[in-house]
Amino acid sequence: MDFSSKLLENAVHEMAQLPGIGKRTALRLVLHLLRQPEEQTTHLAKALVDLKTEVKFCKNCHNISDFDLCEICANPNREKSLVCVVEDIRDVMAIENTSQYRGLYHVLGGKISPMDGVGPNQLNITTLIDKVKREEVTEIIFALSSTMEGDTTNFYIYKQLEDYKITTSTIARGIGVGDELEYADEVTLGRSILNRVPFENSLKS
Amino acid sequence: MDFSSKLLENAVHEMAQLPGIGKRTALRLVLHLLRQPEEQTTHLAKALVDLKTEVKFCKNCHNISDFDLCEICANPNREKSLVCVVEDIRDVMAIENTSQYRGLYHVLGGKISPMDGVGPNQLNITTLIDKVKREEVTEIIFALSSTMEGDTTNFYIYKQLEDYKITTSTIARGIGVGDELEYADEVTLGRSILNRVPFENSLKS
């Protein structure tokens, strides 16, 4: 693209660094900001820089938090011996939205992915093992997405925990509530038959 | 959405002000920035604020420019008596990419749209009329998109210019080069028959 202004070109270039934002979309967003009051741009810029420079992570579960301990870890009503292992804060938010989970989380911050240069040391795995060593945990629920990276990460952690007396589980895979069988993929449908549950369980909401 | 951090919530809120960016996408973009080196966030923030505070518009055609006169208006080889009226810089870039146009532009900065509170006074229309009054212009090409707002704007400007001896034209509407007739809408196909051109013209690239 041939811009008439270096300032514009630079803004579009930086905006297009964001994932899923191409040059055309970046230009549309930047031109939108140009038409809006100056505050919108300064507020956006300040919010991003503030977050990046002042962000804290919960020292127990590594979730993003404004305090040393996140709201969930600090809540005395949560079951501290039950830990759900997730990839990032979006998974925490998704599970919290269900209101079905009363334990704590452990945010890994990613999945093991040699292709992207992410090894076990880049993830918050040792602190999870330490929790188990200190006998704070009785059950770990793996809730990573079931991709190759997710399965690798699950298995890596599982192997580290073999010598400790804790229960490990993964969230149930199966046909989504309200979904039609005929559109489900074979792997999911197969697993949902293998891991069938007592009928009475389906009566609970 | 229930965020565990005010800083995060604020960044997502500001990001979601951009057009076409919902809360979920905003969260994804913000989390991406959190994982990148701090420079990426500061560069993005600085580029946006710099553009917003230092942006200049060409005093002749109102295009975004780093100088008082944009490169196109400052180019002695462009035909100064031919002016193409467009909505914004994206249209200028699109037409420049064709390498078929040697005249100047006039960037309106929008279209007349009472629904969005945009009247003729918010657009760069008087400076266009002034150019005609000063007899700098012999032909005006309307190149706004053919929506109701575009047509209204074209017609408003056309009426203002009635008393002056200049040629006005609009860009040709028709079937796109390489497109199939059967998929074209009736209005476009109808216009392309009414406004048919001598066969020899189609032999020029």
XYZ file of C-alpha atoms in Angstrom:
410
model
C 0.000 0.000 0.000
C 1.209 3.459 -0.876
C 0.448 5.913 1.903
C 0.595 9.676 1.510
C 1.748 10.068 5.119
C 4.524 8.424 7.148
C 2.533 8.936 10.357
C -0.415 7.102 8.867
C 1.768 4.356 7.453
C 3.421 3.843 10.832
C 0.098 3.662 12.704
C -1.296 1.165 10.181
C 1.902 -0.885 10.357
C 1.749 -1.142 14.166
C -1.974 -1.926 14.154
C -1.437 -4.668 11.572
C 0.935 -6.450 13.999
C -2.118 -7.605 15.942
C -3.272 -11.145 15.149
C -6.058 -11.353 12.589
C -5.724 -7.674 11.654
C -4.515 -7.218 8.076
C -3.307 -3.990 6.497
C -6.746 -3.098 5.121
C -8.501 -3.603 8.454
C -5.707 -1.724 10.227
C -6.217 1.215 7.860
C -9.968 1.162 8.492
C -9.433 1.169 12.285
C -6.833 3.940 12.162
C -9.013 6.141 9.914
C -11.885 5.574 12.335
C -9.734 6.819 15.231
C -8.797 9.883 13.156
C -12.468 10.799 12.835
C -13.180 10.369 16.570
C -12.362 12.845 19.362
C -8.714 12.804 20.462
C -9.660 11.294 23.861
C -10.588 7.992 22.276
C -7.082 7.515 20.920
C -5.337 8.693 24.094
C -7.573 6.521 26.291
C -6.897 3.471 24.133
C -3.150 4.119 24.114
C -3.067 4.720 27.881
C -5.174 1.645 28.688
C -2.865 -0.608 26.662
C 0.362 0.822 28.089
C -1.022 0.810 31.652
C -2.026 -2.827 31.341
C 1.308 -3.846 29.855
C 3.418 -2.007 32.433
C 1.318 -2.534 35.570
C -0.206 -5.958 34.981
C 0.155 -8.415 37.862
C -0.362 -12.136 37.962
C -1.868 -13.957 40.940
C 1.060 -15.533 42.817
C -0.964 -18.668 43.429
C -2.705 -19.435 40.116
C -0.930 -17.005 37.668
C -4.226 -15.541 36.505
C -4.188 -11.852 35.544
C -5.068 -9.855 38.637
C -4.683 -6.345 40.052
C -3.638 -7.806 43.409
C -1.059 -10.316 44.652
C -3.792 -12.900 45.029
C -6.677 -13.020 42.528
C -10.315 -12.841 43.652
C -10.810 -16.563 43.142
C -7.749 -17.643 45.139
C -8.584 -15.115 47.860
C -12.165 -16.360 48.178
C -12.454 -18.472 51.386
C -15.485 -20.310 49.950
C -13.562 -21.928 47.096
C -12.352 -25.496 47.493
C -8.571 -25.133 47.651
C -7.719 -28.829 47.136
C -9.340 -28.925 43.682
C -7.299 -27.328 40.869
C -8.365 -26.890 37.244
C -5.438 -26.523 34.820
C -6.200 -24.088 31.977
C -4.301 -22.305 29.234
C -5.181 -18.680 29.844
C -7.575 -16.231 31.452
C -10.188 -16.744 28.740
C -10.656 -20.342 29.895
C -11.004 -19.172 33.482
C -13.691 -16.705 32.393
C -15.506 -19.380 30.359
C -15.578 -21.859 33.237
C -16.528 -19.177 35.776
C -19.475 -18.280 33.548
C -20.924 -21.767 34.000
C -21.163 -21.264 37.814
C -20.542 -25.048 38.068
C -17.012 -24.981 39.434
C -16.064 -24.180 43.017
C -12.349 -25.059 43.024
C -9.271 -23.006 42.102
C -7.455 -22.630 38.778
C -3.887 -22.924 37.603
C -3.147 -20.843 34.512
C -0.292 -22.352 32.464
C 0.032 -19.352 30.166
C 0.115 -21.490 27.023
C 0.624 -25.022 25.771
C 3.816 -26.948 25.018
C 4.448 -26.237 21.340
C 7.975 -26.849 20.007
C 6.909 -25.316 16.665
C 6.292 -21.969 18.389
C 9.348 -22.340 20.628
C 7.247 -22.968 23.752
C 8.749 -25.631 26.003
C 7.673 -26.716 29.514
C 9.994 -24.118 31.076
C 8.089 -21.231 29.510
C 4.892 -22.403 31.200
C 3.807 -22.258 34.846
C 4.289 -25.984 35.436
C 6.780 -26.167 38.320
C 4.546 -24.089 40.568
C 1.750 -26.592 39.900
C 3.997 -29.532 40.833
C 5.074 -27.635 43.968
C 1.441 -27.279 45.026
C 1.070 -31.048 44.728
C 4.342 -31.638 46.623
C 3.103 -29.427 49.453
C 0.007 -31.662 49.528
C -2.314 -28.706 48.992
C -4.066 -30.469 46.123
C -6.119 -33.670 45.998
C -7.547 -33.467 42.469
C -6.305 -31.890 39.265
C -8.710 -31.351 36.359
C -7.074 -30.912 32.939
C -9.091 -28.440 30.868
C -6.755 -27.670 27.957
C -8.149 -27.754 24.432
C -7.845 -31.224 22.898
C -5.321 -30.363 20.212
C -1.946 -32.053 19.808
C -0.343 -29.293 21.891
C -2.995 -29.571 24.579
C -2.676 -33.369 24.779
C 1.135 -33.136 24.910
C 0.949 -30.622 27.752
C -1.583 -32.719 29.667
C 0.582 -35.802 29.294
C 3.781 -33.988 30.302
C 2.184 -32.753 33.526
C 0.507 -36.111 34.128
C 3.899 -37.863 33.966
C 5.382 -35.409 36.489
C 2.565 -36.163 38.904
C 2.694 -39.976 38.644
C 4.495 -40.443 41.966
C 2.028 -38.378 43.955
C -1.234 -39.632 45.370
C -3.722 -37.329 43.694
C -6.730 -37.796 41.447
C -6.380 -36.509 37.890
C -9.275 -36.004 35.491
C -10.058 -34.241 32.242
C -13.212 -32.386 31.339
C -15.739 -34.570 29.486
C -15.624 -34.521 25.673
C -18.848 -35.292 23.889
C -21.701 -33.971 21.849
C -22.634 -30.420 22.828
C -25.959 -29.973 24.593
C -28.486 -29.201 21.837
C -26.224 -30.455 19.019
C -27.369 -32.991 16.414
C -25.580 -36.364 16.332
C -25.336 -36.475 12.548
C -23.131 -33.369 12.430
C -20.691 -34.506 15.136
C -17.230 -35.732 14.104
C -16.489 -39.453 14.633
C -13.822 -38.939 17.308
C -16.104 -36.871 19.493
C -19.083 -39.179 18.971
C -16.921 -42.241 19.622
C -15.591 -40.798 22.857
C -19.061 -39.786 23.988
C -20.157 -43.425 23.630
C -17.077 -44.855 25.369
C -17.359 -42.386 28.231
C -21.128 -42.641 28.608
C -22.536 -41.564 31.952
C -25.384 -42.965 34.083
C -28.695 -41.672 32.746
C -29.590 -40.117 36.094
C -26.613 -37.733 35.711
C -28.203 -36.184 32.631
C -31.249 -35.216 34.677
C -29.211 -32.768 36.769
C -28.928 -29.432 35.046
C -17.733 -10.552 30.820
C -16.339 -10.809 34.306
C -12.686 -9.767 34.397
C -10.332 -10.482 37.260
C -8.473 -7.235 36.636
C -9.617 -3.616 36.207
C -6.579 -2.872 34.036
C -7.489 -5.707 31.704
C -11.147 -4.744 31.658
C -10.274 -1.162 30.798
C -7.928 -2.161 27.951
C -10.549 -4.518 26.513
C -13.238 -1.843 26.834
C -11.162 0.725 24.937
C -10.159 -1.779 22.250
C -13.792 -2.790 21.770
C -14.652 0.833 20.841
C -13.058 0.214 17.439
C -15.531 -0.626 14.668
C -15.990 -4.350 14.037
C -14.072 -5.307 17.185
C -16.301 -7.016 19.740
C -15.444 -7.749 23.364
C -14.165 -11.250 22.607
C -11.871 -10.087 19.806
C -10.709 -7.171 21.944
C -9.780 -9.606 24.729
C -7.878 -11.790 22.263
C -5.923 -8.786 20.922
C -5.143 -7.454 24.400
C -3.973 -10.879 25.658
C -1.762 -11.127 22.569
C -0.128 -7.790 23.429
C 0.431 -9.028 26.994
C 2.434 -11.959 25.662
C 4.579 -9.802 23.341
C 7.584 -7.647 24.333
C 6.654 -4.321 25.914
C 7.940 -2.383 22.864
C 5.106 -3.655 20.714
C 2.506 -2.058 22.979
C 4.423 1.200 23.431
C 5.098 1.483 19.690
C 1.431 0.906 18.877
C 0.302 3.426 21.485
C 2.838 6.025 20.337
C 2.038 5.558 16.634
C -1.684 6.102 17.267
C -1.217 9.137 19.494
C 1.410 10.659 17.149
C -0.905 10.274 14.180
C -3.868 11.731 16.026
C -1.983 14.746 17.407
C 0.321 15.535 14.474
C -1.787 14.564 11.476
C -2.019 17.172 8.729
C -4.358 17.438 5.820
C -3.308 18.718 2.408
C -4.555 22.310 2.178
C -5.573 21.800 -1.436
C -7.261 18.369 -1.530
C -7.720 17.561 2.223
C -5.963 14.225 1.867
C -3.918 13.024 4.864
C -0.376 14.255 4.397
C 2.746 14.993 6.429
C 3.212 18.277 4.562
C 1.058 21.321 3.773
C 0.593 20.048 0.235
C 0.307 16.309 -0.434
C 2.573 14.546 -2.901
C -0.128 14.385 -5.540
C -1.048 18.074 -5.380
C 2.655 19.008 -5.287
C 3.444 16.928 -8.372
C 3.887 19.283 -11.388
C 3.064 16.447 -13.798
C -0.512 16.002 -12.567
C -3.311 17.644 -14.482
C -4.559 20.365 -12.119
C -7.789 21.141 -13.966
C -9.168 17.614 -13.458
C -10.500 16.854 -9.968
C -11.803 13.515 -8.709
C -14.162 13.829 -5.715
C -13.750 10.937 -3.244
C -14.846 10.088 0.274
C -11.558 9.375 2.010
C -7.902 8.449 1.619
C -8.723 4.787 0.934
C -10.429 5.808 -2.308
C -7.392 7.906 -3.262
C -5.143 4.879 -2.642
C -7.440 2.596 -4.650
C -7.531 4.921 -7.662
C -3.776 5.631 -7.463
C -3.174 1.866 -7.579
C -4.797 1.688 -11.023
C -2.157 4.110 -12.473
C -4.934 5.287 -14.820
C -5.591 8.702 -13.328
C -3.378 11.763 -13.801
C -5.567 14.474 -12.257
C -5.918 15.694 -8.661
C -8.319 14.595 -5.919
C -10.684 16.328 -3.556
C -11.273 14.381 -0.341
C -14.703 15.166 1.138
C -14.044 13.352 4.404
C -17.388 11.523 4.346
C -20.821 11.537 2.754
C -23.938 13.531 3.586
C -25.788 11.298 6.049
C -28.429 12.913 8.243
C -28.820 9.614 10.129
C -25.220 9.900 11.351
C -25.485 13.645 11.871
C -23.275 14.457 8.882
C -24.499 17.472 6.926
C -22.820 19.337 4.043
C -21.051 21.657 6.494
C -19.109 18.791 8.054
C -17.632 17.919 4.653
C -14.993 19.680 2.557
C -17.507 20.979 0.011
C -17.032 24.767 0.087
C -13.334 24.466 -0.758
C -14.313 22.408 -3.820
C -16.807 25.049 -4.955
C -14.140 27.723 -4.369
C -11.748 25.880 -6.693
C -14.441 25.954 -9.388
C -15.142 29.658 -8.720
C -11.439 30.429 -9.130
C -11.676 28.642 -12.497
C -8.920 26.211 -11.568
C -11.079 23.238 -12.555
C -12.553 22.208 -15.893
C -13.829 18.716 -15.052
C -15.059 17.117 -11.849
C -15.335 13.329 -11.614
C -17.644 12.012 -8.890
C -16.249 8.791 -7.440
C -18.344 8.281 -4.296
C -19.821 4.872 -3.636
C -23.275 4.510 -5.195
C -25.268 4.294 -1.975
C -28.097 6.619 -1.030
C -25.637 8.794 0.916
C -23.189 8.836 -1.998
C -25.887 9.765 -4.498
C -27.225 12.495 -2.188
C -23.760 13.974 -1.788
C -23.088 13.845 -5.539
C -26.397 15.556 -6.238
C -25.861 18.234 -3.578
C -22.485 19.178 -5.060
C -23.829 18.928 -8.617
C -26.568 21.469 -7.790
C -24.012 23.878 -6.306
C -22.001 23.720 -9.518
C -24.906 24.190 -11.961
C -24.095 27.835 -12.690
C -20.468 27.186 -13.555
C -19.161 26.077 -16.923
C -17.467 22.808 -16.044
C -17.828 19.204 -17.130
C -19.080 16.773 -14.491
C -18.884 12.999 -14.788
C -19.160 9.926 -12.601
C -17.042 6.797 -12.759
C -18.574 4.070 -14.929
C -20.763 1.487 -13.192
C -20.961 -1.909 -14.811
C -19.992 -5.533 -14.692
C -16.536 -6.036 -13.191
C -13.816 -7.187 -15.593
C -13.799 -11.005 -15.371
C -17.221 -11.202 -13.678
C -20.021 -13.433 -14.979
C -23.201 -11.727 -16.236
C -25.553 -14.188 -14.548
C -24.344 -13.201 -11.060
C -24.609 -9.440 -11.594
C -27.495 -7.554 -9.972
C -30.145 -6.113 -12.320
C -29.402 -2.455 -11.604
C -25.717 -2.829 -12.432
C -26.392 -4.930 -15.519
C -29.099 -2.513 -16.653
C -26.790 0.467 -16.281
C -23.982 -1.299 -18.092
C -26.292 -1.786 -21.098
C -27.603 1.799 -21.059
C -24.094 3.207 -20.738
C -22.487 0.887 -23.282
C -19.221 2.089 -24.791
C -17.807 1.796 -28.339
C -16.282 -1.661 -28.805
C -12.883 -0.186 -29.670
C -12.657 1.286 -26.144
C -12.693 -2.209 -24.676
C -9.568 -3.084 -26.643
C -7.495 -0.562 -24.642
C -6.279 -2.092 -21.422
